[in-house]
Short mmCIF file of N, CA, C and O in Angstrom, two decimals:
data_model
loop_
_atom_site.label_atom_id
_atom_site.label_comp_id
_atom_site.label_asym_id
_atom_site.label_seq_id
_atom_site.Cartn_x
_atom_site.Cartn_y
_atom_site.Cartn_z
N MET U 12 25.66 2.40 -13.40
CA MET U 12 25.01 1.11 -13.28
C MET U 12 24.43 0.92 -11.88
O MET U 12 23.31 0.46 -11.73
N LEU U 13 25.19 1.28 -10.84
CA LEU U 13 24.72 1.12 -9.47
C LEU U 13 23.53 2.02 -9.18
O LEU U 13 22.60 1.62 -8.48
N ASN U 14 23.53 3.22 -9.76
CA ASN U 14 22.42 4.15 -9.56
C ASN U 14 21.13 3.60 -10.19
O ASN U 14 20.05 3.74 -9.62
N LYS U 15 21.25 2.99 -11.36
CA LYS U 15 20.08 2.40 -12.01
C LYS U 15 19.53 1.23 -11.19
O LYS U 15 18.33 1.03 -11.10
N LEU U 16 20.43 0.46 -10.58
CA LEU U 16 20.02 -0.66 -9.76
C LEU U 16 19.30 -0.18 -8.51
O LEU U 16 18.28 -0.74 -8.11
N LYS U 17 19.80 0.88 -7.89
CA LYS U 17 19.13 1.46 -6.72
C LYS U 17 17.75 1.96 -7.10
O LYS U 17 16.79 1.80 -6.36
N GLU U 18 17.66 2.61 -8.25
CA GLU U 18 16.37 3.13 -8.71
C GLU U 18 15.39 2.00 -9.01
O GLU U 18 14.20 2.10 -8.72
N PHE U 19 15.88 0.88 -9.53
CA PHE U 19 15.04 -0.27 -9.85
C PHE U 19 14.45 -0.90 -8.59
O PHE U 19 13.29 -1.28 -8.56
N PHE U 20 15.25 -0.99 -7.53
CA PHE U 20 14.80 -1.61 -6.29
C PHE U 20 14.25 -0.60 -5.29
O PHE U 20 14.04 -0.93 -4.12
N SER U 21 14.00 0.60 -5.70
CA SER U 21 13.45 1.63 -4.83
C SER U 21 12.02 1.28 -4.45
O SER U 21 11.17 1.00 -5.31
N ILE U 22 11.72 1.28 -3.14
CA ILE U 22 10.37 0.95 -2.68
C ILE U 22 9.67 2.18 -2.11
O ILE U 22 8.61 2.05 -1.51
N GLY U 23 10.23 3.33 -2.28
CA GLY U 23 9.61 4.56 -1.79
C GLY U 23 8.22 4.81 -2.35
O GLY U 23 7.30 5.12 -1.60
N PRO U 24 8.02 4.67 -3.66
CA PRO U 24 6.67 4.88 -4.21
C PRO U 24 5.64 3.90 -3.66
O PRO U 24 4.47 4.24 -3.53
N VAL U 25 6.06 2.70 -3.34
CA VAL U 25 5.14 1.70 -2.78
C VAL U 25 4.63 2.15 -1.43
O VAL U 25 3.44 2.12 -1.14
N PHE U 26 5.56 2.59 -0.55
CA PHE U 26 5.16 3.05 0.77
C PHE U 26 4.32 4.32 0.68
O PHE U 26 3.38 4.49 1.44
N SER U 27 4.64 5.20 -0.24
CA SER U 27 3.83 6.41 -0.38
C SER U 27 2.41 6.06 -0.82
O SER U 27 1.46 6.70 -0.41
N TYR U 28 2.25 5.01 -1.65
CA TYR U 28 0.91 4.58 -2.06
C TYR U 28 0.13 4.04 -0.86
O TYR U 28 -1.05 4.33 -0.69
N PHE U 29 0.79 3.24 0.01
CA PHE U 29 0.12 2.68 1.18
C PHE U 29 -0.41 3.77 2.10
O PHE U 29 -1.47 3.64 2.67
N PHE U 30 0.33 4.85 2.25
CA PHE U 30 -0.13 5.93 3.11
C PHE U 30 -1.14 6.83 2.40
O PHE U 30 -2.06 7.35 3.01
N ARG U 31 -0.97 6.98 1.09
CA ARG U 31 -1.86 7.85 0.32
C ARG U 31 -3.24 7.24 0.14
O ARG U 31 -4.24 7.95 0.07
N ILE U 32 -3.34 5.92 0.11
CA ILE U 32 -4.62 5.26 -0.16
C ILE U 32 -5.61 5.48 0.98
O ILE U 32 -6.81 5.45 0.78
N PHE U 33 -5.12 5.73 2.19
CA PHE U 33 -6.01 5.93 3.34
C PHE U 33 -6.31 7.40 3.60
O PHE U 33 -6.92 7.74 4.59
N GLN U 34 -5.89 8.29 2.71
CA GLN U 34 -6.16 9.72 2.86
C GLN U 34 -7.07 10.19 1.73
O GLN U 34 -7.07 9.64 0.64
N LYS U 35 -7.80 11.23 2.01
CA LYS U 35 -8.64 11.84 0.97
C LYS U 35 -7.76 12.70 0.06
O LYS U 35 -6.80 13.31 0.50
N ASP U 36 -8.12 12.74 -1.21
CA ASP U 36 -7.41 13.56 -2.19
C ASP U 36 -7.91 15.00 -2.08
O ASP U 36 -8.96 15.34 -2.60
N LYS U 37 -7.15 15.84 -1.39
CA LYS U 37 -7.60 17.21 -1.11
C LYS U 37 -7.33 18.16 -2.27
O LYS U 37 -8.10 19.07 -2.53
N ASP U 38 -6.23 17.96 -2.96
CA ASP U 38 -5.85 18.94 -3.98
C ASP U 38 -6.27 18.54 -5.40
O ASP U 38 -5.98 19.25 -6.34
N GLY U 39 -6.95 17.42 -5.56
CA GLY U 39 -7.41 17.01 -6.88
C GLY U 39 -6.28 16.59 -7.79
O GLY U 39 -6.38 16.70 -9.00
N LYS U 40 -5.20 16.10 -7.22
CA LYS U 40 -4.01 15.76 -7.98
C LYS U 40 -4.19 14.46 -8.76
O LYS U 40 -3.60 14.27 -9.81
N TYR U 41 -5.03 13.54 -8.24
CA TYR U 41 -5.19 12.24 -8.86
C TYR U 41 -6.56 12.14 -9.52
O TYR U 41 -7.52 12.75 -9.05
N PRO U 42 -6.67 11.38 -10.59
CA PRO U 42 -7.95 11.29 -11.31
C PRO U 42 -9.02 10.57 -10.49
O PRO U 42 -8.72 9.73 -9.65
N HIS U 43 -10.27 10.92 -10.75
CA HIS U 43 -11.41 10.31 -10.05
C HIS U 43 -12.27 9.58 -11.07
O HIS U 43 -12.82 10.17 -11.97
N SER U 44 -12.35 8.29 -10.91
CA SER U 44 -13.26 7.50 -11.73
C SER U 44 -13.79 6.37 -10.86
O SER U 44 -13.21 6.02 -9.83
N PHE U 45 -14.90 5.80 -11.27
CA PHE U 45 -15.52 4.73 -10.49
C PHE U 45 -14.60 3.52 -10.37
O PHE U 45 -14.44 2.95 -9.29
N ASN U 46 -13.95 3.15 -11.48
CA ASN U 46 -13.05 1.99 -11.46
C ASN U 46 -11.88 2.22 -10.52
O ASN U 46 -11.47 1.32 -9.80
N LEU U 47 -11.33 3.41 -10.52
CA LEU U 47 -10.21 3.72 -9.65
C LEU U 47 -10.62 3.71 -8.19
O LEU U 47 -9.89 3.20 -7.33
N LYS U 48 -11.81 4.22 -7.89
CA LYS U 48 -12.31 4.19 -6.52
C LYS U 48 -12.52 2.76 -6.04
O LYS U 48 -12.19 2.42 -4.90
N MET U 49 -13.04 1.89 -6.88
CA MET U 49 -13.23 0.49 -6.51
C MET U 49 -11.90 -0.21 -6.30
O MET U 49 -11.74 -1.01 -5.38
N MET U 50 -10.92 0.09 -7.16
CA MET U 50 -9.60 -0.51 -7.01
C MET U 50 -8.97 -0.09 -5.69
O MET U 50 -8.41 -0.92 -4.96
N HIS U 51 -9.07 1.17 -5.33
CA HIS U 51 -8.52 1.65 -4.06
C HIS U 51 -9.26 1.03 -2.88
O HIS U 51 -8.66 0.70 -1.86
N GLY U 52 -10.57 0.84 -3.01
CA GLY U 52 -11.33 0.20 -1.94
C GLY U 52 -10.90 -1.24 -1.72
O GLY U 52 -10.73 -1.69 -0.58
N ILE U 53 -10.70 -1.97 -2.81
CA ILE U 53 -10.24 -3.36 -2.70
C ILE U 53 -8.83 -3.41 -2.13
O ILE U 53 -8.51 -4.27 -1.30
N ASN U 54 -7.99 -2.48 -2.52
CA ASN U 54 -6.63 -2.42 -1.97
C ASN U 54 -6.65 -2.13 -0.48
O ASN U 54 -5.85 -2.70 0.28
N LYS U 55 -7.54 -1.26 -0.02
CA LYS U 55 -7.65 -0.97 1.41
C LYS U 55 -8.02 -2.23 2.18
O LYS U 55 -7.43 -2.53 3.22
N ILE U 56 -8.98 -2.97 1.65
CA ILE U 56 -9.41 -4.21 2.32
C ILE U 56 -8.27 -5.21 2.38
O ILE U 56 -8.02 -5.83 3.42
N SER U 57 -7.54 -5.36 1.28
CA SER U 57 -6.46 -6.35 1.27
C SER U 57 -5.31 -5.94 2.18
O SER U 57 -4.71 -6.80 2.85
N ILE U 58 -5.00 -4.66 2.28
CA ILE U 58 -3.94 -4.20 3.18
C ILE U 58 -4.35 -4.45 4.62
O ILE U 58 -3.54 -4.94 5.44
N LEU U 59 -5.58 -4.13 4.96
CA LEU U 59 -6.05 -4.36 6.33
C LEU U 59 -6.07 -5.85 6.68
O LEU U 59 -5.68 -6.24 7.78
N MET U 60 -6.50 -6.68 5.75
CA MET U 60 -6.51 -8.13 5.99
C MET U 60 -5.09 -8.65 6.19
O MET U 60 -4.83 -9.49 7.05
N PHE U 61 -4.17 -8.16 5.40
CA PHE U 61 -2.77 -8.56 5.54
C PHE U 61 -2.22 -8.18 6.91
O PHE U 61 -1.56 -8.99 7.57
N LEU U 62 -2.51 -6.97 7.36
CA LEU U 62 -2.01 -6.53 8.66
C LEU U 62 -2.63 -7.34 9.80
O LEU U 62 -1.94 -7.70 10.76
N VAL U 63 -3.92 -7.65 9.71
CA VAL U 63 -4.57 -8.47 10.73
C VAL U 63 -3.95 -9.86 10.77
O VAL U 63 -3.63 -10.38 11.85
N CYS U 64 -3.74 -10.47 9.61
CA CYS U 64 -3.13 -11.80 9.57
C CYS U 64 -1.69 -11.77 10.08
O CYS U 64 -1.26 -12.70 10.76
N LEU U 65 -0.97 -10.72 9.78
CA LEU U 65 0.40 -10.59 10.28
C LEU U 65 0.41 -10.50 11.80
O LEU U 65 1.24 -11.15 12.46
N ILE U 66 -0.51 -9.75 12.36
CA ILE U 66 -0.61 -9.63 13.82
C ILE U 66 -0.96 -10.98 14.44
O ILE U 66 -0.37 -11.39 15.45
N ILE U 67 -1.89 -11.71 13.83
CA ILE U 67 -2.28 -13.03 14.34
C ILE U 67 -1.09 -13.99 14.29
O ILE U 67 -0.83 -14.72 15.25
N MET U 68 -0.35 -13.99 13.20
CA MET U 68 0.80 -14.88 13.08
C MET U 68 1.88 -14.56 14.10
O MET U 68 2.48 -15.47 14.68
N VAL U 69 2.13 -13.28 14.33
CA VAL U 69 3.16 -12.89 15.30
C VAL U 69 2.73 -13.28 16.71
O VAL U 69 3.53 -13.80 17.49
N THR U 70 1.45 -13.06 17.06
CA THR U 70 1.00 -13.42 18.39
C THR U 70 1.00 -14.94 18.59
O THR U 70 1.36 -15.41 19.67
N ARG U 71 0.65 -15.70 17.58
CA ARG U 71 0.71 -17.17 17.69
C ARG U 71 2.14 -17.65 17.87
O ARG U 71 2.41 -18.57 18.63
N CYS U 72 3.05 -17.04 17.14
CA CYS U 72 4.46 -17.43 17.25
C CYS U 72 5.02 -17.04 18.62
O CYS U 72 5.83 -17.76 19.19
N ALA U 73 4.59 -15.91 19.14
CA ALA U 73 5.10 -15.43 20.44
C ALA U 73 4.54 -16.23 21.60
O ALA U 73 5.21 -16.36 22.63
N THR U 74 3.34 -16.78 21.46
CA THR U 74 2.73 -17.51 22.58
C THR U 74 3.07 -19.00 22.60
O THR U 74 2.70 -19.69 23.52
N ARG U 75 3.77 -19.49 21.63
CA ARG U 75 4.15 -20.91 21.61
C ARG U 75 5.34 -21.17 22.48
O ARG U 75 6.17 -20.54 22.82
#
């Protein structure tokens, strides 16, 4: 039961996606389609916007 719970809350695949999305697919392991490319592009934009907003919030909190 505990092993299934650990597997359910595992965030390793999420972090691997965040790093994989900013790299080119060299070995052809993942499928290539227009819709998938657009989805990855939108995800890149949203990740970058999140990081910029996080930096702004931390600096505002630190300077108060």
